[in-house]
Structures are given as C-alpha cells and as structure tokens.
Amino acid sequence: MGPATSTVARSAAAAAALLGAAGLALAGAPSASADGVHGVHGVGALRNATAPASCRHPATRLVGYHRDFGSEGSVRLLKRHAVFGRLGSSHRSVGIAPLECDAGGVLWPMLIAVYGSGPQLLGTVDLRHIPHAQEHEDVRSLRLSHRTLLVRFVGYDGAGFDLHHHRATLNWRHGHLRWHLTD
C-alpha cells in the first residue's frame, strides 16, 4: 500500500467512524464489517447475503450480490439502493436493500430485505403482497430518517404506461418489521 492509498484508507476510516458514531453508513462505504457488536456496515457486507424464496426460486445465498438460476431466472440485490443504520428499536446497524427477482426474464415485484449481523436475514417485505399490487412494483428509493425507513416505489402492469407512485414506511418494533403504506 503506497502513501496515497494509505491516506485514502485513513480518510475513509475516519469518515466511517464519524458516520458510525451517528448510527449511519453510506452504501458503498469502504467498511464491510458485519460483526455482532456493531451490526452491518457497508454494501460489501451483503455481497453473499441470503435471499429469501421468491418468484418461484428457493431461498439461496447470493454470490457477488447475485444468483443465477439459468433459464429459470435470477435474483439480485440492488446495491445502489442499499442503506445502513439503525431501524426502529434495533440497537445495532442493519443493512436494507431491495431484491430484484425474475422468472425466465420476467421481473416480479421487488422485495425489501433487512439484514443483521452475519449478514442474517431478519425479515422482508414482498411488494407483491401490498394492497392493489400490480404486475411490477419497483423500488425507486430507500432512505433512513429518525430510525424509520422511507420507501418510494412505483407499480405498473405490462410496459409501464400507467404508473402508480407509492410511499411507505418500514420500522422495527419488538423483533418484527412494521410496514405502513402512506400513499
């Protein structure tokens, strides 16, 4: 490791420490720890996470954020939307990311997965089970604010000409995920 790399690593570590003190982390942050003391920090901790059974696929371990089932489809963790921090009454940082699943090339409604240390899958919200779910329910953004996850997603059928925009909150109370569709 050269002097420039060493300086970047120290700066990144200092930034991660400041964020950690605030109970936050950024997707793509250089830290990839998923220890039992601090929870999940950084998208690297989710690289080989477990994906629940979805769109006719069994539960599986991702390899590099992705699992391919050949002609049967695939499942992938959308790391660009991953967020990290404390959720609800959780005392440790969790990682939250949407999972995109397809069966033979046809996308299904996304899932929102919450991961604890390890990373252990703590729970999911399957957007195909929301009231009036459509053929596609795609996460547009996830944001943690005051220990509550703010979710924006869009539903549509077919080619997506009639878009239905939704907002929801997700929280963690007494060991369970609490989902509330706000509009």
PDB file of C-alpha atoms in Angstrom:
ATOM      1  CA  MET A   1       0.000   0.000   0.000  1.00  0.00           C
ATOM      2  CA  GLY A   2       1.553   3.269  -1.130  1.00  0.00           C
ATOM      3  CA  PRO A   3       1.367   6.634   0.672  1.00  0.00           C
ATOM      4  CA  ALA A   4      -1.613   7.863  -1.389  1.00  0.00           C
ATOM      5  CA  THR A   5      -3.555   4.647  -0.813  1.00  0.00           C
ATOM      6  CA  SER A   6      -2.712   4.753   2.893  1.00  0.00           C
ATOM      7  CA  THR A   7      -4.003   8.349   3.169  1.00  0.00           C
ATOM      8  CA  VAL A   8      -7.231   7.435   1.346  1.00  0.00           C
ATOM      9  CA  ALA A   9      -7.731   4.416   3.611  1.00  0.00           C
ATOM     10  CA  ARG A  10      -7.184   6.540   6.752  1.00  0.00           C
ATOM     11  CA  SER A  11      -9.590   9.219   5.453  1.00  0.00           C
ATOM     12  CA  ALA A  12     -12.200   6.589   4.612  1.00  0.00           C
ATOM     13  CA  ALA A  13     -11.785   5.008   8.050  1.00  0.00           C
ATOM     14  CA  ALA A  14     -12.192   8.416   9.727  1.00  0.00           C
ATOM     15  CA  ALA A  15     -15.340   9.146   7.696  1.00  0.00           C
ATOM     16  CA  ALA A  16     -16.738   5.696   8.506  1.00  0.00           C
ATOM     17  CA  ALA A  17     -16.037   6.276  12.224  1.00  0.00           C
ATOM     18  CA  LEU A  18     -17.912   9.599  12.150  1.00  0.00           C
ATOM     19  CA  LEU A  19     -20.862   8.036  10.350  1.00  0.00           C
ATOM     20  CA  GLY A  20     -20.816   5.074  12.712  1.00  0.00           C
ATOM     21  CA  ALA A  21     -20.942   7.396  15.723  1.00  0.00           C
ATOM     22  CA  ALA A  22     -24.084   8.914  14.214  1.00  0.00           C
ATOM     23  CA  GLY A  23     -25.583   5.457  13.604  1.00  0.00           C
ATOM     24  CA  LEU A  24     -25.255   5.802   9.826  1.00  0.00           C
ATOM     25  CA  ALA A  25     -23.297   4.351   6.925  1.00  0.00           C
ATOM     26  CA  LEU A  26     -23.263   5.012   3.219  1.00  0.00           C
ATOM     27  CA  ALA A  27     -23.883   2.390   0.544  1.00  0.00           C
ATOM     28  CA  GLY A  28     -20.539   1.566  -0.945  1.00  0.00           C
ATOM     29  CA  ALA A  29     -18.617   2.780   2.103  1.00  0.00           C
ATOM     30  CA  PRO A  30     -15.264   1.010   2.337  1.00  0.00           C
ATOM     31  CA  SER A  31     -16.113  -0.776   5.584  1.00  0.00           C
ATOM     32  CA  ALA A  32     -17.581  -4.206   5.002  1.00  0.00           C
ATOM     33  CA  SER A  33     -17.861  -5.378   8.593  1.00  0.00           C
ATOM     34  CA  ALA A  34     -20.845  -7.360   9.737  1.00  0.00           C
ATOM     35  CA  ASP A  35     -19.851  -8.169  13.284  1.00  0.00           C
ATOM     36  CA  GLY A  36     -22.102  -8.875  16.227  1.00  0.00           C
ATOM     37  CA  VAL A  37     -21.093  -5.736  18.101  1.00  0.00           C
ATOM     38  CA  HIS A  38     -21.819  -3.054  15.529  1.00  0.00           C
ATOM     39  CA  GLY A  39     -24.164  -4.736  13.039  1.00  0.00           C
ATOM     40  CA  VAL A  40     -23.969  -4.317   9.280  1.00  0.00           C
ATOM     41  CA  HIS A  41     -21.911  -1.507   7.718  1.00  0.00           C
ATOM     42  CA  GLY A  42     -21.303  -1.064   4.001  1.00  0.00           C
ATOM     43  CA  VAL A  43     -22.646  -2.798   0.973  1.00  0.00           C
ATOM     44  CA  GLY A  44     -19.718  -5.242   0.927  1.00  0.00           C
ATOM     45  CA  ALA A  45     -21.226  -6.974   3.972  1.00  0.00           C
ATOM     46  CA  LEU A  46     -24.198  -8.004   1.796  1.00  0.00           C
ATOM     47  CA  ARG A  47     -22.131  -9.483  -1.063  1.00  0.00           C
ATOM     48  CA  ASN A  48     -23.024 -13.085  -0.141  1.00  0.00           C
ATOM     49  CA  ALA A  49     -26.240 -12.474   1.785  1.00  0.00           C
ATOM     50  CA  THR A  50     -29.175 -14.871   1.825  1.00  0.00           C
ATOM     51  CA  ALA A  51     -32.090 -14.109  -0.474  1.00  0.00           C
ATOM     52  CA  PRO A  52     -35.482 -15.470   0.627  1.00  0.00           C
ATOM     53  CA  ALA A  53     -37.576 -17.717  -1.600  1.00  0.00           C
ATOM     54  CA  SER A  54     -39.165 -15.509  -4.250  1.00  0.00           C
ATOM     55  CA  CYS A  55     -40.681 -15.673  -7.740  1.00  0.00           C
ATOM     56  CA  ARG A  56     -40.612 -19.471  -7.741  1.00  0.00           C
ATOM     57  CA  HIS A  57     -36.946 -19.660  -6.681  1.00  0.00           C
ATOM     58  CA  PRO A  58     -35.855 -21.293  -3.416  1.00  0.00           C
ATOM     59  CA  ALA A  59     -34.088 -19.336  -0.697  1.00  0.00           C
ATOM     60  CA  THR A  60     -30.457 -19.037  -1.732  1.00  0.00           C
ATOM     61  CA  ARG A  61     -27.126 -17.491  -0.884  1.00  0.00           C
ATOM     62  CA  LEU A  62     -26.100 -14.705  -3.249  1.00  0.00           C
ATOM     63  CA  VAL A  63     -22.661 -14.796  -4.831  1.00  0.00           C
ATOM     64  CA  GLY A  64     -21.440 -11.282  -5.537  1.00  0.00           C
ATOM     65  CA  TYR A  65     -24.921  -9.778  -4.933  1.00  0.00           C
ATOM     66  CA  HIS A  66     -26.488 -12.132  -7.499  1.00  0.00           C
ATOM     67  CA  ARG A  67     -27.728 -15.687  -8.035  1.00  0.00           C
ATOM     68  CA  ASP A  68     -28.438 -17.036 -11.497  1.00  0.00           C
ATOM     69  CA  PHE A  69     -30.866 -19.923 -11.983  1.00  0.00           C
ATOM     70  CA  GLY A  70     -30.184 -20.307 -15.718  1.00  0.00           C
ATOM     71  CA  SER A  71     -33.296 -20.208 -17.882  1.00  0.00           C
ATOM     72  CA  GLU A  72     -35.424 -20.137 -14.710  1.00  0.00           C
ATOM     73  CA  GLY A  73     -34.305 -16.577 -13.911  1.00  0.00           C
ATOM     74  CA  SER A  74     -32.240 -14.882 -11.239  1.00  0.00           C
ATOM     75  CA  VAL A  75     -32.284 -12.824  -8.067  1.00  0.00           C
ATOM     76  CA  ARG A  76     -30.048  -9.835  -7.348  1.00  0.00           C
ATOM     77  CA  LEU A  77     -29.508  -7.364  -4.559  1.00  0.00           C
ATOM     78  CA  LEU A  78     -29.708  -3.767  -5.807  1.00  0.00           C
ATOM     79  CA  LYS A  79     -26.713  -2.312  -4.010  1.00  0.00           C
ATOM     80  CA  ARG A  80     -27.291   1.189  -5.447  1.00  0.00           C
ATOM     81  CA  HIS A  81     -30.367   1.463  -3.184  1.00  0.00           C
ATOM     82  CA  ALA A  82     -28.837  -0.181  -0.085  1.00  0.00           C
ATOM     83  CA  VAL A  83     -28.938   1.829   3.146  1.00  0.00           C
ATOM     84  CA  PHE A  84     -27.365   1.201   6.531  1.00  0.00           C
ATOM     85  CA  GLY A  85     -28.149   2.396  10.024  1.00  0.00           C
ATOM     86  CA  ARG A  86     -30.407   1.764  12.983  1.00  0.00           C
ATOM     87  CA  LEU A  87     -34.018   0.840  12.292  1.00  0.00           C
ATOM     88  CA  GLY A  88     -36.702   1.320  14.939  1.00  0.00           C
ATOM     89  CA  SER A  89     -35.839  -0.225  18.288  1.00  0.00           C
ATOM     90  CA  SER A  90     -32.785  -2.046  16.887  1.00  0.00           C
ATOM     91  CA  HIS A  91     -29.618  -1.404  18.895  1.00  0.00           C
ATOM     92  CA  ARG A  92     -27.333  -2.353  16.008  1.00  0.00           C
ATOM     93  CA  SER A  93     -26.898  -1.170  12.473  1.00  0.00           C
ATOM     94  CA  VAL A  94     -28.857  -3.110   9.853  1.00  0.00           C
ATOM     95  CA  GLY A  95     -28.485  -3.275   6.093  1.00  0.00           C
ATOM     96  CA  ILE A  96     -31.604  -2.766   4.000  1.00  0.00           C
ATOM     97  CA  ALA A  97     -31.736  -3.391   0.260  1.00  0.00           C
ATOM     98  CA  PRO A  98     -34.261  -4.213  -2.442  1.00  0.00           C
ATOM     99  CA  LEU A  99     -34.044  -7.596  -4.124  1.00  0.00           C
ATOM    100  CA  GLU A 100     -34.984  -7.882  -7.782  1.00  0.00           C
ATOM    101  CA  CYS A 101     -36.204 -11.258  -8.953  1.00  0.00           C
ATOM    102  CA  ASP A 102     -37.120 -12.581 -12.366  1.00  0.00           C
ATOM    103  CA  ALA A 103     -38.569 -15.870 -13.526  1.00  0.00           C
ATOM    104  CA  GLY A 104     -37.309 -16.623 -17.018  1.00  0.00           C
ATOM    105  CA  GLY A 105     -36.661 -12.955 -17.768  1.00  0.00           C
ATOM    106  CA  VAL A 106     -39.972 -11.599 -16.418  1.00  0.00           C
ATOM    107  CA  LEU A 107     -39.487  -9.276 -13.440  1.00  0.00           C
ATOM    108  CA  TRP A 108     -41.686  -9.798 -10.387  1.00  0.00           C
ATOM    109  CA  PRO A 109     -42.499  -7.219  -7.701  1.00  0.00           C
ATOM    110  CA  MET A 110     -39.407  -6.443  -5.631  1.00  0.00           C
ATOM    111  CA  LEU A 111     -38.723  -7.418  -2.058  1.00  0.00           C
ATOM    112  CA  ILE A 112     -37.155  -5.214   0.594  1.00  0.00           C
ATOM    113  CA  ALA A 113     -34.761  -7.235   2.744  1.00  0.00           C
ATOM    114  CA  VAL A 114     -33.442  -6.285   6.186  1.00  0.00           C
ATOM    115  CA  TYR A 115     -30.146  -7.836   7.286  1.00  0.00           C
ATOM    116  CA  GLY A 116     -28.483  -8.001  10.674  1.00  0.00           C
ATOM    117  CA  SER A 117     -25.005  -9.201  11.624  1.00  0.00           C
ATOM    118  CA  GLY A 118     -23.549 -12.022   9.601  1.00  0.00           C
ATOM    119  CA  PRO A 119     -25.438 -10.893   7.456  1.00  0.00           C
ATOM    120  CA  GLN A 120     -28.509 -12.635   8.829  1.00  0.00           C
ATOM    121  CA  LEU A 121     -31.807 -12.088   7.017  1.00  0.00           C
ATOM    122  CA  LEU A 122     -34.060 -10.514   9.675  1.00  0.00           C
ATOM    123  CA  GLY A 123     -37.132 -10.048   7.510  1.00  0.00           C
ATOM    124  CA  THR A 124     -38.552  -8.983   4.181  1.00  0.00           C
ATOM    125  CA  VAL A 125     -41.426  -7.042   2.722  1.00  0.00           C
ATOM    126  CA  ASP A 126     -42.704  -8.597  -0.507  1.00  0.00           C
ATOM    127  CA  LEU A 127     -44.230  -5.796  -2.578  1.00  0.00           C
ATOM    128  CA  ARG A 128     -46.499  -8.251  -4.412  1.00  0.00           C
ATOM    129  CA  HIS A 129     -48.489  -8.573  -1.172  1.00  0.00           C
ATOM    130  CA  ILE A 130     -49.318  -4.885  -0.758  1.00  0.00           C
ATOM    131  CA  PRO A 131     -52.955  -3.844  -1.317  1.00  0.00           C
ATOM    132  CA  HIS A 132     -53.720  -3.488  -5.039  1.00  0.00           C
ATOM    133  CA  ALA A 133     -50.285  -4.754  -6.068  1.00  0.00           C
ATOM    134  CA  GLN A 134     -49.593  -4.676  -9.758  1.00  0.00           C
ATOM    135  CA  GLU A 135     -47.536  -6.894 -12.038  1.00  0.00           C
ATOM    136  CA  HIS A 136     -44.430  -4.832 -11.248  1.00  0.00           C
ATOM    137  CA  GLU A 137     -43.596  -2.972  -8.029  1.00  0.00           C
ATOM    138  CA  ASP A 138     -40.175  -1.338  -8.333  1.00  0.00           C
ATOM    139  CA  VAL A 139     -38.298   0.386  -5.510  1.00  0.00           C
ATOM    140  CA  ARG A 140     -37.188   3.877  -6.514  1.00  0.00           C
ATOM    141  CA  SER A 141     -35.514   4.913  -3.255  1.00  0.00           C
ATOM    142  CA  LEU A 142     -34.836   3.885   0.337  1.00  0.00           C
ATOM    143  CA  ARG A 143     -33.846   6.431   2.975  1.00  0.00           C
ATOM    144  CA  LEU A 144     -33.378   6.102   6.730  1.00  0.00           C
ATOM    145  CA  SER A 145     -34.668   9.030   8.768  1.00  0.00           C
ATOM    146  CA  HIS A 146     -35.040   9.017  12.562  1.00  0.00           C
ATOM    147  CA  ARG A 147     -34.759   5.191  12.660  1.00  0.00           C
ATOM    148  CA  THR A 148     -37.584   4.803  10.109  1.00  0.00           C
ATOM    149  CA  LEU A 149     -37.098   3.597   6.545  1.00  0.00           C
ATOM    150  CA  LEU A 150     -38.814   5.816   3.983  1.00  0.00           C
ATOM    151  CA  VAL A 151     -39.655   3.882   0.824  1.00  0.00           C
ATOM    152  CA  ARG A 152     -40.672   5.227  -2.571  1.00  0.00           C
ATOM    153  CA  PHE A 153     -41.785   2.708  -5.170  1.00  0.00           C
ATOM    154  CA  VAL A 154     -43.804   2.576  -8.355  1.00  0.00           C
ATOM    155  CA  GLY A 155     -46.296  -0.029  -9.536  1.00  0.00           C
ATOM    156  CA  TYR A 156     -47.349  -0.785 -13.085  1.00  0.00           C
ATOM    157  CA  ASP A 157     -48.678  -3.522 -15.340  1.00  0.00           C
ATOM    158  CA  GLY A 158     -47.179  -4.533 -18.669  1.00  0.00           C
ATOM    159  CA  ALA A 159     -44.913  -1.984 -20.325  1.00  0.00           C
ATOM    160  CA  GLY A 160     -45.386   0.630 -17.602  1.00  0.00           C
ATOM    161  CA  PHE A 161     -47.521   3.336 -19.175  1.00  0.00           C
ATOM    162  CA  ASP A 162     -49.875   3.711 -16.186  1.00  0.00           C
ATOM    163  CA  LEU A 163     -47.541   4.306 -13.241  1.00  0.00           C
ATOM    164  CA  HIS A 164     -48.800   4.297  -9.650  1.00  0.00           C
ATOM    165  CA  HIS A 165     -46.385   6.037  -7.264  1.00  0.00           C
ATOM    166  CA  HIS A 166     -46.379   4.906  -3.630  1.00  0.00           C
ATOM    167  CA  ARG A 167     -44.710   5.871  -0.382  1.00  0.00           C
ATOM    168  CA  ALA A 168     -44.398   3.713   2.684  1.00  0.00           C
ATOM    169  CA  THR A 169     -42.528   3.458   5.958  1.00  0.00           C
ATOM    170  CA  LEU A 170     -40.826   0.433   7.428  1.00  0.00           C
ATOM    171  CA  ASN A 171     -39.895   0.121  11.068  1.00  0.00           C
ATOM    172  CA  TRP A 172     -38.596  -2.480  13.517  1.00  0.00           C
ATOM    173  CA  ARG A 173     -40.595  -2.941  16.728  1.00  0.00           C
ATOM    174  CA  HIS A 174     -40.271  -5.749  19.247  1.00  0.00           C
ATOM    175  CA  GLY A 175     -38.419  -8.025  16.826  1.00  0.00           C
ATOM    176  CA  HIS A 176     -40.836  -7.559  13.913  1.00  0.00           C
ATOM    177  CA  LEU A 177     -40.936  -5.435  10.784  1.00  0.00           C
ATOM    178  CA  ARG A 178     -43.817  -2.957  10.663  1.00  0.00           C
ATOM    179  CA  TRP A 179     -44.867  -1.805   7.170  1.00  0.00           C
ATOM    180  CA  HIS A 180     -47.172   1.151   6.624  1.00  0.00           C
ATOM    181  CA  LEU A 181     -48.315   2.273   3.175  1.00  0.00           C
ATOM    182  CA  THR A 182     -48.709   6.057   3.370  1.00  0.00           C
ATOM    183  CA  ASP A 183     -49.930   6.737  -0.213  1.00  0.00           C
TER     184      ASP A 183
END
